[in-house]
Amino acid sequence: FILIGDILSDDDYVRAYGKGEIKSALDYYKKAEAMLEDLLKLTNKYGSFELELQEPGKVLAEEFKNNENLINVVVPEGVTEIGNKAFSNCLNLRTLTLPDTLTTIGSKAFENCSELKNATIPTSVVTIGDSAFANCNNLKVLIENNDANIAKNAFTKCKLVTRWVNN
């Protein structure tokens, strides 16, 4: 059991609901509870996004293109291919988790995902297509497979690209 008063200060309350609305402690808690419900709804709607794939094992070409609701994406285990432009122009995408079953990332799959910060491309990936992560200006990426076939401009304008080195 969490007491809402332990989470939200009076300053938080005033910022969210304006001055002069606190009439009683019960009113305060009702408002704070409503704020938390709204926050949970937003987290479910815009937070981690469970992918509902049209075809099992693949993220189809352009399947999530231009989706501004994507923030955190976990590609499920069992997916082997991310199609061309599958997530291109997902301007709010910040985090990406790729499964160990993935072998192919298509051309322009994550192009223009400018808010994407970090990605680790697992050892299972053998092909990364043309402009796959182009214009992901904030992206720091680690490529675990030294033998992966990577298109020359797959990471154009990325912040940092690192290949795993086996000693």
C-alpha positions as a printed NumPy array, in Angstrom:
array([[  0.   ,   0.   ,   0.   ],
       [  1.506,   3.316,  -1.092],
       [  0.3  ,   6.563,   0.37 ],
       [ -0.102,   8.984,  -2.534],
       [  1.003,  11.869,  -0.333],
       [  4.4  ,  10.182,  -0.126],
       [  4.735,  10.433,  -3.921],
       [  3.342,  13.869,  -4.752],
       [  4.33 ,  17.02 ,  -2.919],
       [  2.143,  20.095,  -2.578],
       [  4.259,  21.727,  -5.295],
       [  3.496,  18.842,  -7.672],
       [ -0.176,  19.203,  -6.907],
       [ -0.182,  22.98 ,  -7.457],
       [  1.68 ,  22.656, -10.773],
       [ -0.772,  20.069, -12.03 ],
       [ -4.052,  21.511, -10.808],
       [ -3.462,  25.189, -10.109],
       [ -3.656,  27.163,  -6.909],
       [ -6.687,  27.259,  -4.681],
       [ -8.162,  23.856,  -5.507],
       [ -7.04 ,  22.038,  -2.377],
       [-10.164,  21.959,  -0.236],
       [ -9.383,  18.986,   1.974],
       [ -6.939,  16.137,   2.349],
       [ -9.494,  13.82 ,   0.735],
       [ -9.794,  16.162,  -2.276],
       [ -6.004,  16.234,  -2.521],
       [ -5.781,  12.442,  -2.559],
       [ -8.573,  12.123,  -5.131],
       [ -6.788,  14.558,  -7.436],
       [ -3.453,  12.824,  -6.888],
       [ -5.042,   9.444,  -7.571],
       [ -6.512,  10.805, -10.815],
       [ -3.069,  12.092, -11.803],
       [ -1.557,   8.652, -11.246],
       [ -4.313,   6.984, -13.271],
       [ -3.66 ,   9.427, -16.132],
       [  0.059,   8.701, -15.881],
       [ -0.549,   4.938, -16.042],
       [ -2.775,   5.366, -19.092],
       [ -0.063,   7.398, -20.83 ],
       [  2.595,   4.841, -19.904],
       [  0.494,   2.039, -21.354],
       [ -0.326,   4.029, -24.463],
       [  3.041,   5.618, -25.159],
       [  5.543,   3.686, -23.094],
       [  6.701,   0.201, -23.896],
       [  4.995,  -0.979, -27.017],
       [  4.198,  -4.65 , -27.46 ],
       [  4.423,  -5.343, -31.152],
       [  1.462,  -7.039, -32.771],
       [  2.953,  -8.443, -35.943],
       [  0.99 ,  -9.062, -39.126],
       [  3.169, -12.061, -39.934],
       [  4.82 , -14.225, -37.248],
       [  8.614, -14.1  , -37.309],
       [  8.836, -10.893, -39.359],
       [  8.299,  -7.189, -38.992],
       [  6.977,  -6.405, -42.459],
       [  8.167,  -3.566, -44.67 ],
       [  6.658,  -0.264, -43.501],
       [  4.598,  -2.071, -40.821],
       [  5.18 ,   0.626, -38.167],
       [  6.447,   3.434, -40.416],
       [  5.642,   6.984, -39.227],
       [  4.19 ,   5.741, -35.919],
       [  4.763,   8.59 , -33.481],
       [  3.383,   6.593, -30.527],
       [  6.385,   4.288, -30.401],
       [  8.822,   5.154, -27.627],
       [ 10.226,   1.863, -26.326],
       [ 10.167,  -1.13 , -28.663],
       [ 11.022,  -4.701, -27.78 ],
       [ 11.09 ,  -6.886, -30.877],
       [  9.907, -10.31 , -29.649],
       [ 12.001, -13.472, -29.653],
       [ 11.336, -15.527, -32.753],
       [ 11.482, -12.572, -35.125],
       [ 14.177, -13.202, -37.742],
       [ 13.686, -10.239, -40.051],
       [ 12.879,  -6.549, -39.836],
       [ 11.664,  -5.393, -43.231],
       [ 12.553,  -2.31 , -45.25 ],
       [ 11.328,   0.934, -43.646],
       [  9.596,  -1.092, -40.907],
       [ 10.154,   1.634, -38.277],
       [ 11.323,   4.541, -40.418],
       [ 10.29 ,   8.006, -39.282],
       [  9.208,   6.855, -35.814],
       [ 10.276,  10.215, -34.469],
       [  9.674,   9.449, -30.769],
       [ 11.35 ,   6.036, -30.673],
       [ 13.96 ,   6.154, -27.893],
       [ 14.855,   2.581, -26.992],
       [ 15.115,  -0.569, -29.028],
       [ 15.662,  -4.153, -27.92 ],
       [ 16.416,  -6.719, -30.6  ],
       [ 16.07 , -10.496, -30.107],
       [ 18.817, -13.086, -30.449],
       [ 16.771, -14.699, -33.243],
       [ 17.096, -11.688, -35.559],
       [ 19.227, -12.243, -38.691],
       [ 18.285,  -9.377, -41.045],
       [ 17.643,  -5.66 , -40.658],
       [ 16.247,  -4.263, -43.904],
       [ 17.064,  -1.076, -45.773],
       [ 15.953,   2.107, -44.019],
       [ 14.384,  -0.017, -41.254],
       [ 15.037,   2.669, -38.588],
       [ 15.874,   5.638, -40.807],
       [ 15.122,   9.057, -39.282],
       [ 14.438,   7.713, -35.778],
       [ 16.236,  10.756, -34.447],
       [ 15.412,  10.158, -30.761],
       [ 16.782,   6.604, -30.74 ],
       [ 19.61 ,   6.6  , -28.183],
       [ 21.106,   3.109, -27.856],
       [ 20.91 ,  -0.198, -29.673],
       [ 22.798,  -3.451, -29.466],
       [ 22.696,  -5.525, -32.617],
       [ 23.014,  -9.164, -31.538],
       [ 25.506, -11.669, -32.937],
       [ 22.697, -13.423, -34.805],
       [ 22.349, -10.485, -37.24 ],
       [ 24.223, -11.23 , -40.462],
       [ 22.801,  -8.493, -42.736],
       [ 22.18 ,  -4.799, -42.091],
       [ 20.668,  -3.05 , -45.088],
       [ 21.27 ,   0.247, -46.846],
       [ 20.554,   3.275, -44.604],
       [ 19.133,   0.946, -41.934],
       [ 19.87 ,   3.474, -39.165],
       [ 20.582,   6.566, -41.276],
       [ 19.903,   9.928, -39.646],
       [ 19.571,   8.468, -36.159],
       [ 21.622,  11.402, -34.925],
       [ 21.64 ,  10.427, -31.245],
       [ 22.231,   6.719, -31.732],
       [ 25.1  ,   4.861, -30.093],
       [ 25.128,   1.331, -31.475],
       [ 27.109,  -1.781, -30.647],
       [ 27.378,  -4.43 , -33.364],
       [ 28.206,  -7.778, -31.758],
       [ 28.863,  -9.74 , -34.975],
       [ 32.19 ,  -8.799, -36.582],
       [ 31.287, -10.818, -39.671],
       [ 27.935,  -9.134, -40.337],
       [ 27.373,  -7.849, -43.856],
       [ 26.78 ,  -4.14 , -43.259],
       [ 25.8  ,  -1.793, -46.078],
       [ 28.277,   1.052, -46.478],
       [ 25.88 ,   3.805, -45.368],
       [ 23.833,   1.783, -42.855],
       [ 24.772,   4.13 , -40.012],
       [ 25.092,   7.504, -41.757],
       [ 24.934,  10.379, -39.238],
       [ 24.826,   8.133, -36.17 ],
       [ 26.597,   9.394, -33.055],
       [ 28.771,   6.342, -32.363],
       [ 29.087,   2.938, -34.025],
       [ 31.13 ,   0.253, -32.289],
       [ 31.901,  -3.252, -33.462],
       [ 32.481,  -5.961, -30.901],
       [ 36.049,  -7.222, -30.899],
       [ 36.706, -10.825, -29.868],
       [ 40.11 , -11.298, -28.264]])
